CSV table of C-alpha atoms in Angstrom, one decimal:
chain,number,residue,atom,x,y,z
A,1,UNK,CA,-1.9,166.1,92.4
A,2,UNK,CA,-2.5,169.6,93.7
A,3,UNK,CA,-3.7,172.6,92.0
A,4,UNK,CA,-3.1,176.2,92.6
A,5,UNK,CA,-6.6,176.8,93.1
A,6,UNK,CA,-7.5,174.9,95.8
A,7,UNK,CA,-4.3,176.9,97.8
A,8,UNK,CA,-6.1,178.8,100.3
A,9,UNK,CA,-5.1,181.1,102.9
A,10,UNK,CA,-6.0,182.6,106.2
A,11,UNK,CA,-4.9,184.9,109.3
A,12,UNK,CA,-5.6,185.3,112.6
A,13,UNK,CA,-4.1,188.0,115.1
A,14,UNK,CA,-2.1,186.6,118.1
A,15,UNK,CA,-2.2,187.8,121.5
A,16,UNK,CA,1.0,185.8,122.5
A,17,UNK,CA,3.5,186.0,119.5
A,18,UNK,CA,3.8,182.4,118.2
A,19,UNK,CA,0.9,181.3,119.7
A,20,UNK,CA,-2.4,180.6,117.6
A,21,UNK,CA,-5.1,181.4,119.5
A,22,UNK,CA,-8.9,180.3,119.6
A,23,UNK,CA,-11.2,182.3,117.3
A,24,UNK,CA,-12.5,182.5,113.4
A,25,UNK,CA,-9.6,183.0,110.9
A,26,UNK,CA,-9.9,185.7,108.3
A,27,UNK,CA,-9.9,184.8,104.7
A,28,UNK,CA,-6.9,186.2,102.8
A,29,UNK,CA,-7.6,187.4,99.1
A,30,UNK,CA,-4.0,186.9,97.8
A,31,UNK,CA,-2.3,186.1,94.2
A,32,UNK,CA,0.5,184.3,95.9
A,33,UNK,CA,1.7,182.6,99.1
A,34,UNK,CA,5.5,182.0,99.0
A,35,UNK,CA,5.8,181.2,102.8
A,36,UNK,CA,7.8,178.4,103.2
A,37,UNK,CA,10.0,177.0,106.6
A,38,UNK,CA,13.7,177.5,104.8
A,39,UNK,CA,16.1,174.7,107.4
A,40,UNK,CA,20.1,176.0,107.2
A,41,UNK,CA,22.2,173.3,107.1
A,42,UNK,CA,26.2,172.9,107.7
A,43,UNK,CA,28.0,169.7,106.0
A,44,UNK,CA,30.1,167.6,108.1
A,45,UNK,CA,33.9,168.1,108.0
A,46,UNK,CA,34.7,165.0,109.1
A,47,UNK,CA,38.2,162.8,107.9
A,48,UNK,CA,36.9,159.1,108.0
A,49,UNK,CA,38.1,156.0,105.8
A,50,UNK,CA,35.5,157.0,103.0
A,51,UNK,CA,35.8,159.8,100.6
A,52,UNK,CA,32.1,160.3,100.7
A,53,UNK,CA,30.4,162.9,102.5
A,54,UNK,CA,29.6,162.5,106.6
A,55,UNK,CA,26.1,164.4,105.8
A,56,UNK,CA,24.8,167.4,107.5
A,57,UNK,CA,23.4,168.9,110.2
A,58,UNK,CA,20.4,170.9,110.9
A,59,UNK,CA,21.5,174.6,112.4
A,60,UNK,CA,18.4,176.8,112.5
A,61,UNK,CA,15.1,177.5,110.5
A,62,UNK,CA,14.1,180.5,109.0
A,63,UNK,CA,10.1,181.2,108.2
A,64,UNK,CA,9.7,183.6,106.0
A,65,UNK,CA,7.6,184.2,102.7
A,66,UNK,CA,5.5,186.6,100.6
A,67,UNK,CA,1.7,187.6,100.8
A,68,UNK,CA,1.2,189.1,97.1
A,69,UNK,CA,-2.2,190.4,96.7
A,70,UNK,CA,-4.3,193.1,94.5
A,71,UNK,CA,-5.1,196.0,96.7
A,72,UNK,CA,-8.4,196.1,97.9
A,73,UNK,CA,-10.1,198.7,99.9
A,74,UNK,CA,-10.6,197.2,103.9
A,75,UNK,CA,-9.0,193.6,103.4
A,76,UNK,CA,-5.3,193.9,104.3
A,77,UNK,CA,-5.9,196.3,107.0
A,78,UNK,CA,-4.5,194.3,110.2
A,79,UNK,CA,-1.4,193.9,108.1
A,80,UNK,CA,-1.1,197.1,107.2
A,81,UNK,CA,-1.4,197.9,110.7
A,82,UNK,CA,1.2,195.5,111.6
A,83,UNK,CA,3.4,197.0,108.6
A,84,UNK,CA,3.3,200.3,109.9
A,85,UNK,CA,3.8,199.0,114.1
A,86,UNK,CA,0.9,201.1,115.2
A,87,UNK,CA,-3.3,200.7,115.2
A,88,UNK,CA,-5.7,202.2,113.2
A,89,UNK,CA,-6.7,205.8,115.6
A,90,UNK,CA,-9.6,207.1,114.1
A,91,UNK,CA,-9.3,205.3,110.9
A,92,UNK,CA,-5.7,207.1,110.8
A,93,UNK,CA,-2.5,205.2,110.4
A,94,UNK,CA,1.0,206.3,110.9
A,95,UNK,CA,4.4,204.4,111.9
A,96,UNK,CA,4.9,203.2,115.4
A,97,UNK,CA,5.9,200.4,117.8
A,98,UNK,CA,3.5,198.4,118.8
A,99,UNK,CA,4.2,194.6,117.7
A,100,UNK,CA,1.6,192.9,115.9
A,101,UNK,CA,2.2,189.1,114.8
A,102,UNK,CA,-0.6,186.5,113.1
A,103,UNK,CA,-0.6,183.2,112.7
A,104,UNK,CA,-0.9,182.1,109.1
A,105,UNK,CA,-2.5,179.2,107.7
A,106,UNK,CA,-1.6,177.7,104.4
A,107,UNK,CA,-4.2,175.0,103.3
A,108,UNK,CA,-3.8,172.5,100.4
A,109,UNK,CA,-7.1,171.2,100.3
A,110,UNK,CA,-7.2,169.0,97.1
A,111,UNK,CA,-3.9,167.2,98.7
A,112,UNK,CA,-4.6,167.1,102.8
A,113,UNK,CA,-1.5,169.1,103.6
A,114,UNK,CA,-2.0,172.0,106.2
A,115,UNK,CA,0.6,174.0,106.9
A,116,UNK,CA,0.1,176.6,110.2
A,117,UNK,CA,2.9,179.8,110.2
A,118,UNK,CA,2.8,181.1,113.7
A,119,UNK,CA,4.5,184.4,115.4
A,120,UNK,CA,4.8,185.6,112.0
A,121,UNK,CA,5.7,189.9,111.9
A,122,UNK,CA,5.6,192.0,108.6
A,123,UNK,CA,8.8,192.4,107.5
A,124,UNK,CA,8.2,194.9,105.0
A,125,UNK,CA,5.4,196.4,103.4
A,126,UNK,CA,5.4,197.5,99.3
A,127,UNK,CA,2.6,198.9,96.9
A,128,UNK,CA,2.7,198.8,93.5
A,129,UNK,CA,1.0,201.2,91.5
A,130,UNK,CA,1.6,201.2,87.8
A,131,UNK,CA,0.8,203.5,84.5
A,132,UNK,CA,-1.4,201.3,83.2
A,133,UNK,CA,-2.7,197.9,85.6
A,134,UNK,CA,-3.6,196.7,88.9
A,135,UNK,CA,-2.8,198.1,92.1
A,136,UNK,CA,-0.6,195.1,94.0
A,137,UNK,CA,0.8,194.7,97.0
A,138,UNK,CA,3.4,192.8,98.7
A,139,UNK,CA,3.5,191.9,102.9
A,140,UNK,CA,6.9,190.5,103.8
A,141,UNK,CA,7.2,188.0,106.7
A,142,UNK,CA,9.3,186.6,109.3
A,143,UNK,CA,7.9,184.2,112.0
A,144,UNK,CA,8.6,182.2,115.2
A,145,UNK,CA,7.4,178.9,114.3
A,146,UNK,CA,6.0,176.5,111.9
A,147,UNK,CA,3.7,173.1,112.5
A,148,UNK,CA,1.7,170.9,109.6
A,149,UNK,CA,-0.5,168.1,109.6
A,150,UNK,CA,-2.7,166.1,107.1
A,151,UNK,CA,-5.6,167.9,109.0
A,152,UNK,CA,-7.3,170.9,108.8
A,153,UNK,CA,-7.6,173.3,112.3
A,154,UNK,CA,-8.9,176.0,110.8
A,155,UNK,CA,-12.4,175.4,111.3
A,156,UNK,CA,-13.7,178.4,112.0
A,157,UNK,CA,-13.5,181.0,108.7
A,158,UNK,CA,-15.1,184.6,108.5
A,159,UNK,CA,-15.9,185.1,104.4
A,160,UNK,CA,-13.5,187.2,102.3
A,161,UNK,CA,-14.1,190.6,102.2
A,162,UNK,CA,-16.0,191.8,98.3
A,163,UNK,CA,-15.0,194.8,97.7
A,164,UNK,CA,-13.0,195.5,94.1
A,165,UNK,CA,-9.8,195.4,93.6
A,166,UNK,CA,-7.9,198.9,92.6
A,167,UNK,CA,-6.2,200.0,89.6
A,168,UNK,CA,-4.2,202.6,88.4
A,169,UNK,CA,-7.2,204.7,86.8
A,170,UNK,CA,-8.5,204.9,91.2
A,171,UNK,CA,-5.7,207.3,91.6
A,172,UNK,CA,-6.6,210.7,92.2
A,173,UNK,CA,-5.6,214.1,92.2
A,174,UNK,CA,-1.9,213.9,93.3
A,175,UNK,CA,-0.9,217.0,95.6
A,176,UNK,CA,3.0,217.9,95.7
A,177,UNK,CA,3.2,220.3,98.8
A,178,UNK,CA,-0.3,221.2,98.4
A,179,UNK,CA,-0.3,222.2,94.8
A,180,UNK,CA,-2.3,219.7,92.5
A,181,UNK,CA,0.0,218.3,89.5
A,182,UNK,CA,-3.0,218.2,87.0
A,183,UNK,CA,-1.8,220.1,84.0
A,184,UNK,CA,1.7,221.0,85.1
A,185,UNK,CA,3.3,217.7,85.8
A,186,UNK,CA,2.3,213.7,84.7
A,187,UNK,CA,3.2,210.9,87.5
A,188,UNK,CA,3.1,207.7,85.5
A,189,UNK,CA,3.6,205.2,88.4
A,190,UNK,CA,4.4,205.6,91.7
A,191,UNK,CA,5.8,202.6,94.3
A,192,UNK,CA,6.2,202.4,98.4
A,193,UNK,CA,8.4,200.6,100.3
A,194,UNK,CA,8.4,199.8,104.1
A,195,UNK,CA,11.4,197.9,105.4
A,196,UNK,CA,11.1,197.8,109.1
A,197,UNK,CA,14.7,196.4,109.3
A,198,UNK,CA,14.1,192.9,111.2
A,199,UNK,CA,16.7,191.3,112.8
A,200,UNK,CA,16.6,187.7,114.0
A,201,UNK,CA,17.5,187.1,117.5
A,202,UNK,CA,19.0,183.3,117.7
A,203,UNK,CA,18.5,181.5,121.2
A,204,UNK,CA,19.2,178.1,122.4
A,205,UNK,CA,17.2,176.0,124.4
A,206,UNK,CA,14.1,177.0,122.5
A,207,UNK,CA,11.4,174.7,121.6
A,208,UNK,CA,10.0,176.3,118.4
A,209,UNK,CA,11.6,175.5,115.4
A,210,UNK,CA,12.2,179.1,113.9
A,211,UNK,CA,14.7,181.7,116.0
A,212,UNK,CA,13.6,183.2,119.6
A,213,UNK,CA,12.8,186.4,118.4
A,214,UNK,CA,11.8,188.9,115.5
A,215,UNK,CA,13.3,192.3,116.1
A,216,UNK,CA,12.3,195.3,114.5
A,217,UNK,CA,14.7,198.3,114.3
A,218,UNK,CA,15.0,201.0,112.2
A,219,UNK,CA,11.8,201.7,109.7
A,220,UNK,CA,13.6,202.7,106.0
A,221,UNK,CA,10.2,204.1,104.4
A,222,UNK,CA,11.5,204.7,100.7
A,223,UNK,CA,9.7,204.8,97.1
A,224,UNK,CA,9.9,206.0,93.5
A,225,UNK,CA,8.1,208.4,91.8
A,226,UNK,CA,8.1,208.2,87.8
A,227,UNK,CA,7.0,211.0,86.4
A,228,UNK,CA,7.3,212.8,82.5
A,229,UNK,CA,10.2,214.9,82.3
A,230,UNK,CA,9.1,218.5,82.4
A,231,UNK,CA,9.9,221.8,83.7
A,232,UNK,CA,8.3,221.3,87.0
A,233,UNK,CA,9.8,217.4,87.1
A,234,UNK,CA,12.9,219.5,86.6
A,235,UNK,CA,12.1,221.6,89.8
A,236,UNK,CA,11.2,218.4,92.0
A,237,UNK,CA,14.8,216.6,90.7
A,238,UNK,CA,16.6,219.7,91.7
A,239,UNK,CA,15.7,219.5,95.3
A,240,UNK,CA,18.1,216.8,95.9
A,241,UNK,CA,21.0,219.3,95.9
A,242,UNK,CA,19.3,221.3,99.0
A,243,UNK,CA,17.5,218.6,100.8
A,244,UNK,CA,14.5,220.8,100.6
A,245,UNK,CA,11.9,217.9,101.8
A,246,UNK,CA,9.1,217.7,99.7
A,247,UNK,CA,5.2,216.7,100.8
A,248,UNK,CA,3.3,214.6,98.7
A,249,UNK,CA,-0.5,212.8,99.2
A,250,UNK,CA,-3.0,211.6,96.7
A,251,UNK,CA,-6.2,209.0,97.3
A,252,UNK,CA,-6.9,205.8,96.4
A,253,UNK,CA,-10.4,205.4,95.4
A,254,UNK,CA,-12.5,202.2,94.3
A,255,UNK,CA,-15.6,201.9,92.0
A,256,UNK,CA,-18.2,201.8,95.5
A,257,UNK,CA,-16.5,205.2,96.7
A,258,UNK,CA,-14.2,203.8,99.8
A,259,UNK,CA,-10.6,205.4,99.8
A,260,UNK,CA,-6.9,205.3,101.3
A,261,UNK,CA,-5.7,208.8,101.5
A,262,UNK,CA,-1.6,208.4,101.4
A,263,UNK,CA,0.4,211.1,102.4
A,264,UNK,CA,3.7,211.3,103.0
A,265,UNK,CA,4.6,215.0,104.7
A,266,UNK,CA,8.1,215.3,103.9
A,267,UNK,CA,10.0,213.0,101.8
A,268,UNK,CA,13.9,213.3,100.4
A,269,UNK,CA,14.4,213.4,96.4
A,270,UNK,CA,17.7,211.6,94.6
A,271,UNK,CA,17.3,210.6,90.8
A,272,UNK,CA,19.7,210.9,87.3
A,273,UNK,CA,19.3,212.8,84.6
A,274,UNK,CA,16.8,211.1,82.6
A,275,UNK,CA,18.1,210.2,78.6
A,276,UNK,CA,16.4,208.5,75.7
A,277,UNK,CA,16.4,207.8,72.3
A,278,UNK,CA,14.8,210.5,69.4
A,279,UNK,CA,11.2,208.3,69.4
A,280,UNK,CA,11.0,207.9,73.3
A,281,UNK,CA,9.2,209.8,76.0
A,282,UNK,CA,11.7,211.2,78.0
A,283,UNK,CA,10.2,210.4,82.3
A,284,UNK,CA,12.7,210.4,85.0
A,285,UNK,CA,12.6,207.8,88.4
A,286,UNK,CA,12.8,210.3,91.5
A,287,UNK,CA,13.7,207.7,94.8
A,288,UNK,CA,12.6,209.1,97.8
A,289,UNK,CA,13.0,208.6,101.8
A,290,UNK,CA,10.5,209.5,104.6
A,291,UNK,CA,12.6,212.2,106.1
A,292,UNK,CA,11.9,212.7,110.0
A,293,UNK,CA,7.8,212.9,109.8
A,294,UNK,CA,6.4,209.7,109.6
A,295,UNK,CA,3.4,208.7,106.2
A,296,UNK,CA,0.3,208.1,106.9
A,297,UNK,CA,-3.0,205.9,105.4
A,298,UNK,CA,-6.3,207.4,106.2
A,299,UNK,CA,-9.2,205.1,105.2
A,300,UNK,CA,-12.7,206.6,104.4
A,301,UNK,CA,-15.5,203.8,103.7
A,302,UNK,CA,-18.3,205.0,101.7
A,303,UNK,CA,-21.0,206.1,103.3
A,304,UNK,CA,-24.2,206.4,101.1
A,305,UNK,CA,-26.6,209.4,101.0
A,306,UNK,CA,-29.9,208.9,102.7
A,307,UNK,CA,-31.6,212.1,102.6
A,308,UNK,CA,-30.6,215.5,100.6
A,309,UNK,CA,-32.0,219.1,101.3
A,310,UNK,CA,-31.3,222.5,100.2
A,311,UNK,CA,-31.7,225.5,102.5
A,312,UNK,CA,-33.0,227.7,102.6
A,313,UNK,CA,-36.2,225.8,100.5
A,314,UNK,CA,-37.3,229.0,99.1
A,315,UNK,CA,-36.3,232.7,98.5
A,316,UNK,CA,-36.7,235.9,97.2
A,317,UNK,CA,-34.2,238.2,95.3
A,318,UNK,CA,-34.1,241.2,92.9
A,319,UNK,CA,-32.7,241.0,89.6
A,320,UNK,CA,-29.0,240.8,89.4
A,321,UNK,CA,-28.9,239.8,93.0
A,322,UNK,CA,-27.5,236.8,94.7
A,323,UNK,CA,-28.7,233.9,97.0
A,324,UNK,CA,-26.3,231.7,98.3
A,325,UNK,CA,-28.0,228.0,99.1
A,326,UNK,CA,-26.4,225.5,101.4
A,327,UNK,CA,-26.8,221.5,100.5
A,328,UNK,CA,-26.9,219.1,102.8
A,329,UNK,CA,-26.2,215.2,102.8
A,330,UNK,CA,-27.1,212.8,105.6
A,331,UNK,CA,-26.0,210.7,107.2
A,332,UNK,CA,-23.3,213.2,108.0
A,333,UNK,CA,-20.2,210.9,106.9
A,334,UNK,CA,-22.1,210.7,103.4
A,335,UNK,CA,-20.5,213.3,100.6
A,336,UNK,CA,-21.5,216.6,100.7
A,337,UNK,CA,-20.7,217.4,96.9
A,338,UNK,CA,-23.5,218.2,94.7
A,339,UNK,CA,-24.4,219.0,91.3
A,340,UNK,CA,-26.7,222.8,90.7
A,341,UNK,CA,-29.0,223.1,87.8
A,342,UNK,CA,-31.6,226.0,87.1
A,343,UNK,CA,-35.1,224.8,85.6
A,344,UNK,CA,-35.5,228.3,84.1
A,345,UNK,CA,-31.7,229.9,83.6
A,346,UNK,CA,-33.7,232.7,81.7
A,347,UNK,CA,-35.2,233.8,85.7
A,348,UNK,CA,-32.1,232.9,87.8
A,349,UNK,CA,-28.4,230.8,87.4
A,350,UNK,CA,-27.1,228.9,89.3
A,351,UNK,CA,-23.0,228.4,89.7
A,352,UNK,CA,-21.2,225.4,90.6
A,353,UNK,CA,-21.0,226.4,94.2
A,354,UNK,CA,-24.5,227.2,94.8
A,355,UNK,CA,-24.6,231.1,94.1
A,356,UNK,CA,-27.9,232.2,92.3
A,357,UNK,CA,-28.3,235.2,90.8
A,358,UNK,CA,-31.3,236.4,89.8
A,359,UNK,CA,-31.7,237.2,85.9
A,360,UNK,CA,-35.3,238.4,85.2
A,361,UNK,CA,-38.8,238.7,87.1
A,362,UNK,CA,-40.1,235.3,87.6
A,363,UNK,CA,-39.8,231.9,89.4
A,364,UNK,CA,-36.9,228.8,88.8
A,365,UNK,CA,-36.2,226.0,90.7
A,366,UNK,CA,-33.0,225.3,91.7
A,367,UNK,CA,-32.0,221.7,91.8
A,368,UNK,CA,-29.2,219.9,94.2
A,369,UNK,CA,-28.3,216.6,92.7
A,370,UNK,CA,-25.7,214.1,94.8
A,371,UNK,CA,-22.7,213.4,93.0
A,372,UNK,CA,-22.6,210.2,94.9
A,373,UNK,CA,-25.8,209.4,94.4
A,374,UNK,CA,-27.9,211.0,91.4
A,375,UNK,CA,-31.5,209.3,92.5
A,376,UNK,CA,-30.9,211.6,96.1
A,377,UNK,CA,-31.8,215.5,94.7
A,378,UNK,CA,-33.6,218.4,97.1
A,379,UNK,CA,-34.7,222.0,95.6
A,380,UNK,CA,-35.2,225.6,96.4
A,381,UNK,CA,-38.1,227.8,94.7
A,382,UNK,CA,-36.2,231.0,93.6
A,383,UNK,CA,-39.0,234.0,93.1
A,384,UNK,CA,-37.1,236.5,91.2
A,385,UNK,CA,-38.4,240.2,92.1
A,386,UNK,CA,-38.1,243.4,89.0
């Protein structure tokens, strides 16, 4: 007997589509593993002396399942890359055409069956992202081949990755061409599609046991954006009579500070009227397609604050005067936003952007505190002059 805990599974990247190549797989953090070698069959239509059937015959094999997963900040990166046909360039992503397949290991380890997915490509790509739960994704694929065995040949394992998984309270501040929705507009869930159209290329005299080829054409990047139905939801609806592309972007952003940035730069709206009884909240669906300029996914890993100073350390202004001071966070990838307090307010204030002004004769410190990282703090002595 076999329990759906002791299901594991892991990846490794190919060099050689459909061949599994030497090296330490990676250890998938999934919810679900659906992929499954699907044989096609056609029944015999032969007349014989018996009215029972002649059987059938074996015609092709498609392999082909779903990844399902919580999203997770740095663990599905290779197949997001291979979703989007491109590499990571400077932690950037965007669509492109460079083939990336993995072999796929599928290990019952309570029963002894081991099941190996090999040449497999992301057929499509979809997050998830609701009003109120989990962030989930789902990584369609198609592959080339498909072996099993009672043992194990995936020795070699690197450690899943630990970072948290993502909910819809890690969303933040959604931009709609540029402008921030906060206060004007409510998004109550959001989902993403990429279908990058795979077509399977049949050819005889092949050895594998799934089709000759995997072949990706046209990349339909669609979505839906529910949103509370409102004056400015109004505006957005109505830009499906003009085909006015729209541009949209907003982070993702777990509890230890690493983020995906997703932003799409022009994006087609179509969508009803929405309707609804007297006691419901009237929200309309807007569908969207990528129009021309492809999305992108920009990652941003944390990067802790070492150090924190304040320049310039100490300074002299007359009453009512100003003094602007300048924080700085290191390393230099490490957040730059700070918090400003005055010790004495009654001498000198201090704004949210650093700006002191000098209030009566006398001496405050000014205090710089890392939002990232409250225990990091730097100050500036602030002699105020009559």
């Amino acid at each position: 007997m076999s329990s759906g805990a002791k299901v594991t599974s892991y990846l490794i990247a190919e060099v050689t589509p459909g061949v599994t190549p030497t090296g330490s797989f990676d250890t998938l953090r999934l919810t679900g593993n659906t992929l499954s070698p699907k044989v096609n069959t056609q029944a015999s239509d032969e007349i014989t002396d018996s009215r029972l059937s002649q059987g059938s015959v074996s015609t092709s094999v498609d392999i082909q399942g779903d990844l399902t997963a919580e999203l997770s900040y740095g663990t599905f990166d290779k197949l997001l890359a291979a979703a989007f046909y491109n590499n990571w360039t400077a932690n950037v992503l965007s669509v492109g055409d460079i083939r990336q397949t993995f072999t796929i290991a599928k290990n019952y380890g309570d029963v002894n069956v081991y099941a190996l997915f090999k040449g497999m490509h992301v057929s499509m790509f979809k997050l998830d992202i609701p009003s109120d739960g989990k962030i989930t994704t789902t990584f369609t694929l198609a592959g080339l081949d498909y072996a099993d065995s009672d043992t194990n040949t995936v020795t070699t394992v690197n450690a899943p990755t630990t970072t948290p998984f993502m909910s819809n309270v890690n969303i933040g501040t959604l931009l709609v061409n540029g402008q921030s929705l906060e206060g004007i507009a409510c998004v109550s869930a959001l989902s993403i599609s990429v279908d990058n159209s795979l077509q399977v290329q049949r050819c005889l005299g092949t050895t594998r046991l799934g089709p000759g080829a995997q072949i990706a054409t046209e990349a339909a990047i669609t979505g839906s954006i529910t949103m509370a139905w409102s004056n400015q939801a109004w505006l957005f609806w109505k830009n499906q009579f003009t085909r006015a592309p729209i541009a949209v972007s907003f982070p993702i952003t777990d509890s230890l500070g690493n983020s995906y940035t997703i932003n799409f730069p022009a994006i087609e709206i179509d969508g009803d009227l929405p309707n609804g009884g007297k006691r419901d909240l009237i929200e309309v669906t807007l569908n969207f397609t990528v129009s021309k300029v492809s999305p992108t996914i920009t990652r941003a890993p944390f990067v802790p604050v070492t150090s924190l100073s304040v320049a310039p350390t100490t300074a002299s202004i007359a009453v009512a005067a100003t003094r602007q001071l300048t924080p700085t966070a290191l390393p230099s990838g490490a957040s730059q936003n700070v918090t400003w307090s005055s010790a004495t307010p009654s001498v000198a204030t201090v704004n949210s952007s650093g700006l002191v002004t000098g209030v009566s004769a006398g001496t405050a410190v000014i205090t710089a505190t890392s939002v990232s990282d409250p225990t990091k703090t730097a100050t500036s002595t602030i002699t105020v002059t009559p």
